[in-house]
Tab-separated table of C-alpha atoms and ligand atoms in Angstrom:
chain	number	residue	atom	x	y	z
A	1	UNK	CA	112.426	54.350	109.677
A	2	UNK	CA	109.595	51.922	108.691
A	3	UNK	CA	108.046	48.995	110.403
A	4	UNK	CA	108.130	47.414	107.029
A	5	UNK	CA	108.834	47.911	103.854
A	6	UNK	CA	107.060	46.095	101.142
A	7	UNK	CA	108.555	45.790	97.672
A	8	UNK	CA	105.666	45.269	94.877
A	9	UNK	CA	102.369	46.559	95.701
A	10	UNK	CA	99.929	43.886	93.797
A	11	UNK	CA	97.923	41.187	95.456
A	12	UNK	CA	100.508	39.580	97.903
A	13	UNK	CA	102.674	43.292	98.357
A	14	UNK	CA	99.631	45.417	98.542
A	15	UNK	CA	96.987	42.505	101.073
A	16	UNK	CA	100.049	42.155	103.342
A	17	UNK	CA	100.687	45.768	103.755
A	18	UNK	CA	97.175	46.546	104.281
A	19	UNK	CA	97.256	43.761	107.233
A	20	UNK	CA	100.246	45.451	108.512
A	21	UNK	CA	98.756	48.866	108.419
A	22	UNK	CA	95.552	48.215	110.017
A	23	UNK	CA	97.474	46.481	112.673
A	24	UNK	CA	98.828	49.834	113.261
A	25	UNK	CA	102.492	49.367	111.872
A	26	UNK	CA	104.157	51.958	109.722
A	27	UNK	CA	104.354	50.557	105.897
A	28	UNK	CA	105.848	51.431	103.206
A	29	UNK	CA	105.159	50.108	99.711
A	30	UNK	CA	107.826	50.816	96.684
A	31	UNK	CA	107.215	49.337	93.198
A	32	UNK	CA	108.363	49.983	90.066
A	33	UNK	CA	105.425	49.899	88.127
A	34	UNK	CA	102.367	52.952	88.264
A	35	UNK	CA	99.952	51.765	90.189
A	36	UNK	CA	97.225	50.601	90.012
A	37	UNK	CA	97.578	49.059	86.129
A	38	UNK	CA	96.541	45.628	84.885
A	39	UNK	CA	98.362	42.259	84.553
A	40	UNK	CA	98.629	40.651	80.990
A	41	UNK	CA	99.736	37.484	82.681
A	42	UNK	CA	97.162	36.191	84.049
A	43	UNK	CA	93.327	34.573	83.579
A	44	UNK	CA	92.664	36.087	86.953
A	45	UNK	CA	90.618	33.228	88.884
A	46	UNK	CA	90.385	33.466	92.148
A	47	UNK	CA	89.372	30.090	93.946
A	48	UNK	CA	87.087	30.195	96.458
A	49	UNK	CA	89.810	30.382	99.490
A	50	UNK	CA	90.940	33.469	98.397
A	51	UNK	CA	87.555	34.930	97.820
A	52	UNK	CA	87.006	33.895	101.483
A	53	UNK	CA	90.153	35.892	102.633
A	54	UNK	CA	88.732	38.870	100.461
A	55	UNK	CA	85.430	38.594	102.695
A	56	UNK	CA	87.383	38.500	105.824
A	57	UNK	CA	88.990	41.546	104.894
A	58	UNK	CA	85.814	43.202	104.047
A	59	UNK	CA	86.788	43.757	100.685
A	60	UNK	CA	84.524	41.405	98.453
A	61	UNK	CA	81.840	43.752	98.265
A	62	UNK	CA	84.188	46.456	96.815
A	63	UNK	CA	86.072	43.793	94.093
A	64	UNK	CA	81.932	42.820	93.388
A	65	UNK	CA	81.285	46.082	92.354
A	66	UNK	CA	83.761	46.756	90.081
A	67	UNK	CA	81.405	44.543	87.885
A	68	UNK	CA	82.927	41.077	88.580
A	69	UNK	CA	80.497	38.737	89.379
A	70	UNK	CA	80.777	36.051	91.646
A	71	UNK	CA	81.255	32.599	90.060
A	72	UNK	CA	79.221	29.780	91.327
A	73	UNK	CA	78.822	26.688	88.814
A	74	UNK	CA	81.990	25.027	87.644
A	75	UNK	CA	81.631	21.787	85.372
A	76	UNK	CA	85.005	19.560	84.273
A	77	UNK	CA	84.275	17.812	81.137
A	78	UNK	CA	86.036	14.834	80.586
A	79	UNK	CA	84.402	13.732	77.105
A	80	UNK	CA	82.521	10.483	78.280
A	81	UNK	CA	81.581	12.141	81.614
A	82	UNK	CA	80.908	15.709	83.459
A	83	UNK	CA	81.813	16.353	87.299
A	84	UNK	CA	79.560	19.403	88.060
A	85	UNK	CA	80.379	20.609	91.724
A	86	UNK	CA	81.458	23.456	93.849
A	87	UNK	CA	84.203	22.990	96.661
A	88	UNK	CA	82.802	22.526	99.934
A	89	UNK	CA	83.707	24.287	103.203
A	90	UNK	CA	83.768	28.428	102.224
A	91	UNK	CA	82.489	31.278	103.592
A	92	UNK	CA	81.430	33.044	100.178
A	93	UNK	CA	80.687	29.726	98.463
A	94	UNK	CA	82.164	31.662	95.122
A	95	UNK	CA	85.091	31.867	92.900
A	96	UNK	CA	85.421	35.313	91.136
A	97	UNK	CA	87.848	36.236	88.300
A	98	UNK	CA	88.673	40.208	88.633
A	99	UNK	CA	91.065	42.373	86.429
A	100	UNK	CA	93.868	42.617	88.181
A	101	UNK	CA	93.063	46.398	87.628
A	102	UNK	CA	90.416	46.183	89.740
A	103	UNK	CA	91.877	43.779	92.467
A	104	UNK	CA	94.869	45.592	93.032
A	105	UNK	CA	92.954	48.747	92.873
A	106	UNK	CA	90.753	47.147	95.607
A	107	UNK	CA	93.694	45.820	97.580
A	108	UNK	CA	95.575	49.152	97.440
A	109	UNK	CA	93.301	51.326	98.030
A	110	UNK	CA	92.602	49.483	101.560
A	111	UNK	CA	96.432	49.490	102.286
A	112	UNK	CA	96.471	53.233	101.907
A	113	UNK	CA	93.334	53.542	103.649
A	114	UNK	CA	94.640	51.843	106.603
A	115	UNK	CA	97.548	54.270	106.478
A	116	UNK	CA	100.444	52.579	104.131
A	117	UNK	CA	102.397	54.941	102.272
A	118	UNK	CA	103.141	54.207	98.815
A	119	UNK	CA	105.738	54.980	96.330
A	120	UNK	CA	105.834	54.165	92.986
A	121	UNK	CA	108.570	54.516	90.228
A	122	UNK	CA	110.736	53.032	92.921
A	123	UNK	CA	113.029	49.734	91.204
A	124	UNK	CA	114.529	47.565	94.067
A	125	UNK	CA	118.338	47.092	93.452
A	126	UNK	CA	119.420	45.406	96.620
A	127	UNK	CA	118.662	45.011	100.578
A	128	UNK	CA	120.891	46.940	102.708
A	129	UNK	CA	122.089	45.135	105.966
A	130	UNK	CA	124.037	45.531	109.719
A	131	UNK	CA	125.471	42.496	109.607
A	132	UNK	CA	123.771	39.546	108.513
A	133	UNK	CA	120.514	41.159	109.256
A	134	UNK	CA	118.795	43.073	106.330
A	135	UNK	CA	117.539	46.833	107.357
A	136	UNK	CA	116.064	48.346	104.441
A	137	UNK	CA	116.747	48.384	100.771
A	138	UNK	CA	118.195	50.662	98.187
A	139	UNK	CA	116.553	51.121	95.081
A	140	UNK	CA	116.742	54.075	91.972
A	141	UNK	CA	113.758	56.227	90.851
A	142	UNK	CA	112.346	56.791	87.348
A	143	UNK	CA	115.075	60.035	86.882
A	144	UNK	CA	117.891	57.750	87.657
A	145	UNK	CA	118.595	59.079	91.117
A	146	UNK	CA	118.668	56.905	94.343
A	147	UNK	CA	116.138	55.910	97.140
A	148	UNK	CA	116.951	54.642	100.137
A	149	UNK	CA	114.668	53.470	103.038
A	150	UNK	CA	114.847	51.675	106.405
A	151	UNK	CA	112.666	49.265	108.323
A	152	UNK	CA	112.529	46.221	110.960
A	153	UNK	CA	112.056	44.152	108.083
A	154	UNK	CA	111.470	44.079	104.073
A	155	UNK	CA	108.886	42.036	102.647
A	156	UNK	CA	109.579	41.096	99.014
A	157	UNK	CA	106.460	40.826	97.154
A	158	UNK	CA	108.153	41.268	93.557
A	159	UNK	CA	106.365	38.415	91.796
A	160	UNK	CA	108.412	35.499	90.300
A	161	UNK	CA	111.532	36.970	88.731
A	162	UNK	CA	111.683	38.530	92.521
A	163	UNK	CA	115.177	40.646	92.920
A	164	UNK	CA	114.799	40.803	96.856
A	165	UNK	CA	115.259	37.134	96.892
A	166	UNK	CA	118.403	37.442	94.574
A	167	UNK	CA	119.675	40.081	96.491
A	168	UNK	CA	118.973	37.887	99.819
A	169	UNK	CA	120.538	34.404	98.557
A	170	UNK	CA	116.662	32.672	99.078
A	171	UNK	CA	117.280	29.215	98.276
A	172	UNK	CA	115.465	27.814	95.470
A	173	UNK	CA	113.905	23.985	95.674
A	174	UNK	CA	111.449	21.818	94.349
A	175	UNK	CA	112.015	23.551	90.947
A	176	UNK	CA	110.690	22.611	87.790
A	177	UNK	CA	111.415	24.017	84.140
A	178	UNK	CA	109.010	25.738	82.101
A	179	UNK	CA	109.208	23.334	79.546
A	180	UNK	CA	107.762	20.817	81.843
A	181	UNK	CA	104.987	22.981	83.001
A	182	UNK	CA	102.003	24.204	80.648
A	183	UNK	CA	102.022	26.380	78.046
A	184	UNK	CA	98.568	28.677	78.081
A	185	UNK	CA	97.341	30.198	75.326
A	186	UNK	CA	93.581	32.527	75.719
A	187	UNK	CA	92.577	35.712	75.278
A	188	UNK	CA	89.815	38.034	76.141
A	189	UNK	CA	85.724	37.592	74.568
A	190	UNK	CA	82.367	39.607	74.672
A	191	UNK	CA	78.958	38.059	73.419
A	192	UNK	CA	79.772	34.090	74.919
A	193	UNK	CA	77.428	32.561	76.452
A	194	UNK	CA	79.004	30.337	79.049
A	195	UNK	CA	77.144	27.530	81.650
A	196	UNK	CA	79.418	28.832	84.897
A	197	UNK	CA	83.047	27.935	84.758
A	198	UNK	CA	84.100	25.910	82.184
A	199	UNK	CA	87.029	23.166	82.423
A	200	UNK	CA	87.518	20.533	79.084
A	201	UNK	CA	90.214	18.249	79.926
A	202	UNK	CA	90.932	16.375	76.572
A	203	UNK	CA	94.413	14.487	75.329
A	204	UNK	CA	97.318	16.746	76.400
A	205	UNK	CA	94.806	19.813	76.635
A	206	UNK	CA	92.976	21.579	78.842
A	207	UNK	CA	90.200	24.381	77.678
A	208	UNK	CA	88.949	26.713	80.572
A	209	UNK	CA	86.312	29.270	80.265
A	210	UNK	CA	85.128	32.573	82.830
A	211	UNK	CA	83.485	35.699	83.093
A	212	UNK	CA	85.906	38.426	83.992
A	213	UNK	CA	84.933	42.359	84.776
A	214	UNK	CA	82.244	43.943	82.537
A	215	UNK	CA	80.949	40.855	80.917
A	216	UNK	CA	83.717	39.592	79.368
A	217	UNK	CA	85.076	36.142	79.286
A	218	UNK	CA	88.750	34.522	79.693
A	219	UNK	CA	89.078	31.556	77.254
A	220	UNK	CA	92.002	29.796	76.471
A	221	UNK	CA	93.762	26.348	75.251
A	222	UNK	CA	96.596	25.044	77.826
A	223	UNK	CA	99.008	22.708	76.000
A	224	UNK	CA	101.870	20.863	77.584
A	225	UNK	CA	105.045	23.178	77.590
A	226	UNK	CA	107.407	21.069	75.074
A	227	UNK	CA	104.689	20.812	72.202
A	228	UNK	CA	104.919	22.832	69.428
A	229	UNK	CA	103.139	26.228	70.033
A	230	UNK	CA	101.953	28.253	66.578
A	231	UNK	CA	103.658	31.632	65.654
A	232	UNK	CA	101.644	34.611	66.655
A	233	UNK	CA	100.351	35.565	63.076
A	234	UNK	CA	98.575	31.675	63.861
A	235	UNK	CA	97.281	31.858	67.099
A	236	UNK	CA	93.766	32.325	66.304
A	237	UNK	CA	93.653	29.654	63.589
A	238	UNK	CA	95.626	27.470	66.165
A	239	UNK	CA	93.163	28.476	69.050
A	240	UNK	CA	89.459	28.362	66.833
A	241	UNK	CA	91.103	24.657	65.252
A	242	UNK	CA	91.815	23.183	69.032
A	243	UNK	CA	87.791	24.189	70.101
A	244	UNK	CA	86.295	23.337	67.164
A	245	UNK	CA	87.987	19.931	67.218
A	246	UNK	CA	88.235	19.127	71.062
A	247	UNK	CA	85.206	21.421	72.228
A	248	UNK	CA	82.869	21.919	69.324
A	249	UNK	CA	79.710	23.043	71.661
A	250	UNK	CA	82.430	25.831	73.410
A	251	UNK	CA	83.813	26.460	70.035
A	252	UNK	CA	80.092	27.555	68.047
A	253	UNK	CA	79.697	29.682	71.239
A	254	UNK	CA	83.119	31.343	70.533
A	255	UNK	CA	81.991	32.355	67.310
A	256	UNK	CA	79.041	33.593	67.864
A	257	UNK	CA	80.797	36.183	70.045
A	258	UNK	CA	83.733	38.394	69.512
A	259	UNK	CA	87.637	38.541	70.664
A	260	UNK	CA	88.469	41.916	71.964
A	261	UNK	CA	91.958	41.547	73.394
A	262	UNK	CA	95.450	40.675	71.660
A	263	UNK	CA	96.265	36.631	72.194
A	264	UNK	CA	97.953	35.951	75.396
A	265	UNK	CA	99.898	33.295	76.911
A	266	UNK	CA	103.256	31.771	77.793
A	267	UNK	CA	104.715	29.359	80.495
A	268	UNK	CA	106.903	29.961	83.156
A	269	UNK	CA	108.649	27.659	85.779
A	270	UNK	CA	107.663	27.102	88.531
A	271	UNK	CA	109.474	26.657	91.950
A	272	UNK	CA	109.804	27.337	95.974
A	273	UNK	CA	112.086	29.806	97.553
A	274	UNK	CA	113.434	29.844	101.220
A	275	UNK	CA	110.613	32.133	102.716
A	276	UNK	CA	112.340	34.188	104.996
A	277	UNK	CA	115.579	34.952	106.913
A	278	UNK	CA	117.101	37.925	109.090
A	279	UNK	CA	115.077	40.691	108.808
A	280	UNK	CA	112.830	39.687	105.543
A	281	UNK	CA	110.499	37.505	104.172
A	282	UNK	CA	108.718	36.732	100.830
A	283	UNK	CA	105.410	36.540	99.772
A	284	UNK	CA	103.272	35.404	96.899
A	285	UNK	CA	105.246	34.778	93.426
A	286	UNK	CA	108.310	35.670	95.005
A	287	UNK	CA	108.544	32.874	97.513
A	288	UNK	CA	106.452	30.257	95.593
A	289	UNK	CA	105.581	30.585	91.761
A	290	UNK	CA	102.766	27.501	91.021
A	291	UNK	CA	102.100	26.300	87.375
A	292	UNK	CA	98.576	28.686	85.789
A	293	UNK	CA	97.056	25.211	85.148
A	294	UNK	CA	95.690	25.074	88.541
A	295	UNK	CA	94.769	28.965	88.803
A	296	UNK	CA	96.271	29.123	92.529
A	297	UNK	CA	98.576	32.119	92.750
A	298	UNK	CA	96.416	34.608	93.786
A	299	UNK	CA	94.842	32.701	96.316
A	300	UNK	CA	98.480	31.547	97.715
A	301	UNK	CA	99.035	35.153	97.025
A	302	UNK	CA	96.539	36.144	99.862
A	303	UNK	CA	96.819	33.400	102.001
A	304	UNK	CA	100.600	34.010	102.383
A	305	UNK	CA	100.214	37.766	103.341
A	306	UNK	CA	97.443	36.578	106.022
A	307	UNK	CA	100.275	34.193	107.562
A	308	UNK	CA	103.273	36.370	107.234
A	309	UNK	CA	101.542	39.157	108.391
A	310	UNK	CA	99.883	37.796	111.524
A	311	UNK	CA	103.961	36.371	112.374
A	312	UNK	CA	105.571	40.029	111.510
A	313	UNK	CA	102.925	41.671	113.620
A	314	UNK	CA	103.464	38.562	116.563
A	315	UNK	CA	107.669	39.905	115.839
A	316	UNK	CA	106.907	43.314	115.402
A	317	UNK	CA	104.901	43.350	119.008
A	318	UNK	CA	107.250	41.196	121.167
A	319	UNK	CA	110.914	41.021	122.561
A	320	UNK	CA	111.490	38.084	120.945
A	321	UNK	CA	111.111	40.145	117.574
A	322	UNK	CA	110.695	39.535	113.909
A	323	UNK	CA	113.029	36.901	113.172
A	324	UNK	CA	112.034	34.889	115.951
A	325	UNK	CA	108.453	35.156	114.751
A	326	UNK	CA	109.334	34.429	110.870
A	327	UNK	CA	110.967	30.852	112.125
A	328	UNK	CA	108.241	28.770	111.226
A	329	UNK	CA	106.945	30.957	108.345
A	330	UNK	CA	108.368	28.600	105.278
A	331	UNK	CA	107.422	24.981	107.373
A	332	UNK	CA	103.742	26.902	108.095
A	333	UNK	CA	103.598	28.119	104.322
A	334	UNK	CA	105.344	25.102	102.905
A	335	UNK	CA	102.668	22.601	104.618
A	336	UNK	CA	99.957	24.375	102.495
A	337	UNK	CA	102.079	25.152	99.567
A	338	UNK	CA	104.452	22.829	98.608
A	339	UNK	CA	101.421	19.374	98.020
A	340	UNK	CA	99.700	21.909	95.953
A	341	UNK	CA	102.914	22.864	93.996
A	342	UNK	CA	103.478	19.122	92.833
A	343	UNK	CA	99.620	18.831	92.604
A	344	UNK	CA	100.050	22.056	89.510
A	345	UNK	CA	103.534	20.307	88.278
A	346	UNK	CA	102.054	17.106	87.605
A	347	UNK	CA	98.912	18.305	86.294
A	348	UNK	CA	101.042	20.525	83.800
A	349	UNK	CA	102.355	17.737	82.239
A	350	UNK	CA	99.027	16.849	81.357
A	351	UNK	CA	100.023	13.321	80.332
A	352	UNK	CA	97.426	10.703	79.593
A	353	UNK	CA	95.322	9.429	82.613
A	354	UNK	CA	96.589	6.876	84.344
A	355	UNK	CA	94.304	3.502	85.254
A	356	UNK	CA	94.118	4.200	88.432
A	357	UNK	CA	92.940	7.844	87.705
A	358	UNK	CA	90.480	6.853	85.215
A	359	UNK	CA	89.130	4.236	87.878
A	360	UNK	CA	88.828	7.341	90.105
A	361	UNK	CA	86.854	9.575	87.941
A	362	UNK	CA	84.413	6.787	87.246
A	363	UNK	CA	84.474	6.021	90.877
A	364	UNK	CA	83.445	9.761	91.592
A	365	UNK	CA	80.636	9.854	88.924
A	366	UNK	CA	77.137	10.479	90.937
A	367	UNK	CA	78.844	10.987	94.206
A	368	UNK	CA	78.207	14.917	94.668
A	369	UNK	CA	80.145	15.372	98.044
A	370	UNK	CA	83.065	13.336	97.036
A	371	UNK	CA	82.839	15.331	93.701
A	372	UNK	CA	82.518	18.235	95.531
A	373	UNK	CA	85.606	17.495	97.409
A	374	UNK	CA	87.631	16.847	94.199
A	375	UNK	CA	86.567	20.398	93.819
A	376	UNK	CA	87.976	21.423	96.844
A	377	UNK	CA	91.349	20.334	95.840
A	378	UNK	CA	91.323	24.030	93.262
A	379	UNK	CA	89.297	25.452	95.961
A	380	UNK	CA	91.736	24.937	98.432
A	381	UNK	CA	89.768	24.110	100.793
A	382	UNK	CA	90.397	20.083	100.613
A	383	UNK	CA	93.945	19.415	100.597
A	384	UNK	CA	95.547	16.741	97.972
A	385	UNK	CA	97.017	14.493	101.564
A	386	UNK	CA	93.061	14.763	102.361
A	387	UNK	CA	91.543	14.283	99.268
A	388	UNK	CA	94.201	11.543	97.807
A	389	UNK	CA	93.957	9.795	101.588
A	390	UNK	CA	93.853	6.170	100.934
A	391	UNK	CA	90.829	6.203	103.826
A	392	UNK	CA	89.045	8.719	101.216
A	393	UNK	CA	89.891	6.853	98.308
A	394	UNK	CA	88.223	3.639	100.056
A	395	UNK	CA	84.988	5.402	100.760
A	396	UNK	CA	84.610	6.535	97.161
A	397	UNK	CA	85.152	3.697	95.346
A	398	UNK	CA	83.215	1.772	98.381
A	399	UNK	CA	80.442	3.978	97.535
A	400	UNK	CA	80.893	3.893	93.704
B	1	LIG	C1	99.599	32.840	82.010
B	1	LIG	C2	99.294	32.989	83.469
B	1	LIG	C3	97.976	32.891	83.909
B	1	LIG	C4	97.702	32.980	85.277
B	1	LIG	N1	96.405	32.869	85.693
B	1	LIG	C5	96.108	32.876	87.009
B	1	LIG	C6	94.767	32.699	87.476
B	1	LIG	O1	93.819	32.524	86.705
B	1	LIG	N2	94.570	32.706	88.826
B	1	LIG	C7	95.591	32.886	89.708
B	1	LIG	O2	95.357	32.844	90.914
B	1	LIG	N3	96.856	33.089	89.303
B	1	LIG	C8	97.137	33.090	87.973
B	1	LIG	N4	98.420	33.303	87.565
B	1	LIG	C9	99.445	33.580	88.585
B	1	LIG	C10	99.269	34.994	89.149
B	1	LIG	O3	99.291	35.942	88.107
B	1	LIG	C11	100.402	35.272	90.148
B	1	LIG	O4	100.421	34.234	91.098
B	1	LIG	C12	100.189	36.604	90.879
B	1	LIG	O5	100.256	37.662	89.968
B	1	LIG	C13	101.261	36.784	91.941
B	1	LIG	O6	101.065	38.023	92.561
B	1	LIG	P1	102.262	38.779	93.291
B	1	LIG	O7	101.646	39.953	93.956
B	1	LIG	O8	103.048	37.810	94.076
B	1	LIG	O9	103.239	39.234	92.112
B	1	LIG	P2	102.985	40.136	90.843
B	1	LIG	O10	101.544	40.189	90.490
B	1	LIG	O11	103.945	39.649	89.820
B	1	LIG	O12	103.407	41.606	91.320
B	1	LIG	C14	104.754	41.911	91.577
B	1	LIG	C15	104.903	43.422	91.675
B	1	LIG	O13	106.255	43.679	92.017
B	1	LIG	C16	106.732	44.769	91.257
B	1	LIG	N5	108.183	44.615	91.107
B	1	LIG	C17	108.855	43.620	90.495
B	1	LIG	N6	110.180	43.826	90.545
B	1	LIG	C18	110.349	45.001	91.208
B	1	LIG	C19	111.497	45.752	91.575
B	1	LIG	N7	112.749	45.350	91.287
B	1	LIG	N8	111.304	46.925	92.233
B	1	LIG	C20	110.046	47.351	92.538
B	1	LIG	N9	108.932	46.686	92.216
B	1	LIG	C21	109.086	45.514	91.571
B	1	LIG	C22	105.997	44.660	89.929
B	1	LIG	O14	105.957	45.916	89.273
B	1	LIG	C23	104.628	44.163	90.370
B	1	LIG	O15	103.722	45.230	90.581
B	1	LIG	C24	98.738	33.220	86.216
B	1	LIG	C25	100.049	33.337	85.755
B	1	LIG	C26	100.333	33.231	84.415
B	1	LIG	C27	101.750	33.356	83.962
């Protein structure tokens, strides 16, 4: 009998057991993958919020040194004019873009230190329950036998296509197609020289450029989901075209260095799921999947296992109990969550600017804390109800 059971053991499975764990609760983490192993999926930003949570935790240092430097300049390029800023308000005052290799090594590897157990080659199949309540899940091993396990209550932290929330009935809202969201082509670069981050928002593009682990660099082309997208044997002619039109200066850089990955990409939709009910709850992917435009999952990823862990430990140490504890969990989550989901929807679409925008970006050019704050929206650390305020948006076009 567990205190929890966590299914999926990557960044929101693996941070919210370790919580639980050094809390003192008995954890268990199942997933059907080997651990730890990387993530195609993913550009692996991680906005300055989450890097803040990784400091809390005392785990920065260790995701540092798996030779991931911390990311400190970010410019947007617009064409006619370049917002250069960081987000204001952080602890680290960084962004960082790990492997997921070596975050969910990182992440892990605390969990277990803290005294979760883990087991891998364990697929969920379906909760088991008294009642309404779920107690534990049932699941079948790499050899085709059975696992069972027990706990007060199962955390599903199974990523987007999430099977605990199936087998739960989570209610799904605020959903949007993948053919409305982006479509994100990039792959993986030694030998660029890049200036910091690097956004280029151009007509129904965006180009983005980082340093990852060991001194590579994520590049990559986001288009808008319904446009044509080139056949695989054309990616590269596709990808080195879009720079060398849209980005030339990024493009002659690309060339000078060398692609050392397979191309990536795809588009998913994106969506909210009920966040918890009797005896479980869902974090990361599997209770909110965001758009990649924006770069936010991992950082939701973290923040929700800081939040549902504090409540499961509140439920886990009173009479009141779990359930009582994981009432407010989705309006708590949701307050955060759901402005920046419609924030990464509409910016997926990545339709032409509208006047008003355009007024706003000229508005913002020379203003460094209001820029800053613009920043903050990817940072998470402004939100878009503060940023988008119509008191806010007074004071910057009063100052521009
Ligand atoms: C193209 C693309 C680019 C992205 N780039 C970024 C970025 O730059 N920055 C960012 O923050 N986010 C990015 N994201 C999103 C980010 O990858 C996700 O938000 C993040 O991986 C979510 O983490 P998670 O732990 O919730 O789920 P996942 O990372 O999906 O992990 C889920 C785990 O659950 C396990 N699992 C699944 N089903 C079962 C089962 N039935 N039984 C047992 N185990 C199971 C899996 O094996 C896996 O280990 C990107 C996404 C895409 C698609």
């Amino acid at each position: 009998m567990y205190d929890v059971i966590v299914v999926g053991g990557r960044c929101a499975g693996a941070a919210t057991a370790l919580l639980l764990a050094r809390q003192g609760h008995k954890v268990l983490i199942v997933d059907q993958a080997q651990l730890p192993s990387d993530v195609r999926l993913s550009t692996h930003l991680i906005w300055h919020a989450g890097v803040d949570q990784l400091q809390k935790w005392g785990l920065l240092d260790a995701v540092v040194a798996t030779n991931c430097p911390l990311l400190t300049g970010f410019s947007l390029d617009m064409g006619e004019l370049v917002l250069r800023g960081t987000p204001p308000g952080t602890q680290a005052e960084a962004a960082l873009a790990p492997r997921r290799l070596a975050l969910d090594k990182v992440l892990l590897d605390a969990a277990l230190e803290a005294g979760a157990e883990l087991r891998q080659g364990v697929t969920f199949e379906d909760v088991i329950r008294e009642g309404e309540r779920v107690t534990g899940i049932r699941g079948r091993l790499a050899d085709g036998s059975g696992f069972t396990a027990h706990a007060k209550v199962v955390v599903g932290a199974d990523g987007t296509h999430s099977r605990v929330a199936r087998a739960v009935g989570a209610e799904v809202y605020n959903e949007s197609p993948k053919e409305a969201g982006s479509f994100n082509l990039y792959s993986y670069f030694t030998g660029v020289e890049l200036d910091g981050v690097e956004f280029y928002s151009r007509p129904e593009r965006m180009i983005y450029a980082w340093e990852t682990n060991d001194g590579r660099t994520v590049i990559g082309v986001i288009q808008p989901g319904n446009a044509p997208r080139p056949a695989r044997q054309d990616m590269e002619a596709h990808f080195l075209q879009e720079l060398s039109t849209l980005t030339p200066g990024l493009a002659a850089r690309v060339k000078a260095g060398q692609r050392d990955d397979e191309w990536l990409g795809g588009a998913i939709g994106t969506f909210c799921r009920q966040a918890a009910g009797p005896g479980w709850c869902l974090v990361g992917d599997a209770g909110v999947t965001m758009d990649p435009i924006t770069a936010a999952g991992i950082t939701n990823a973290l923040r929700d296992a800081e939040l549902a862990s504090t409540l499961i430990h509140q439920g886990l140490s009173t009479p009141q109990g779990v359930d009582a504890a994981l009432a407010d969990y989705q309006a708590r989550r949701d307050a955060i969550a759901v402005p920046l989901l419609g924030f990464a929807q509409e910016m997926a679409k990545l339709a032409p600017p509208t006047e008003d925008i355009i007024k706003l970006f000229m508005a913002l050019a020379g203003n460094q804390k209001q820029i800053d704050r613009y920043y903050g929206l990817f940072g998470q650390t402004v939100t878009p109800a503060e940023f988008f305020d119509p008191a806010n948006m007074a004071e910057i076009f009063a100052a521009a």
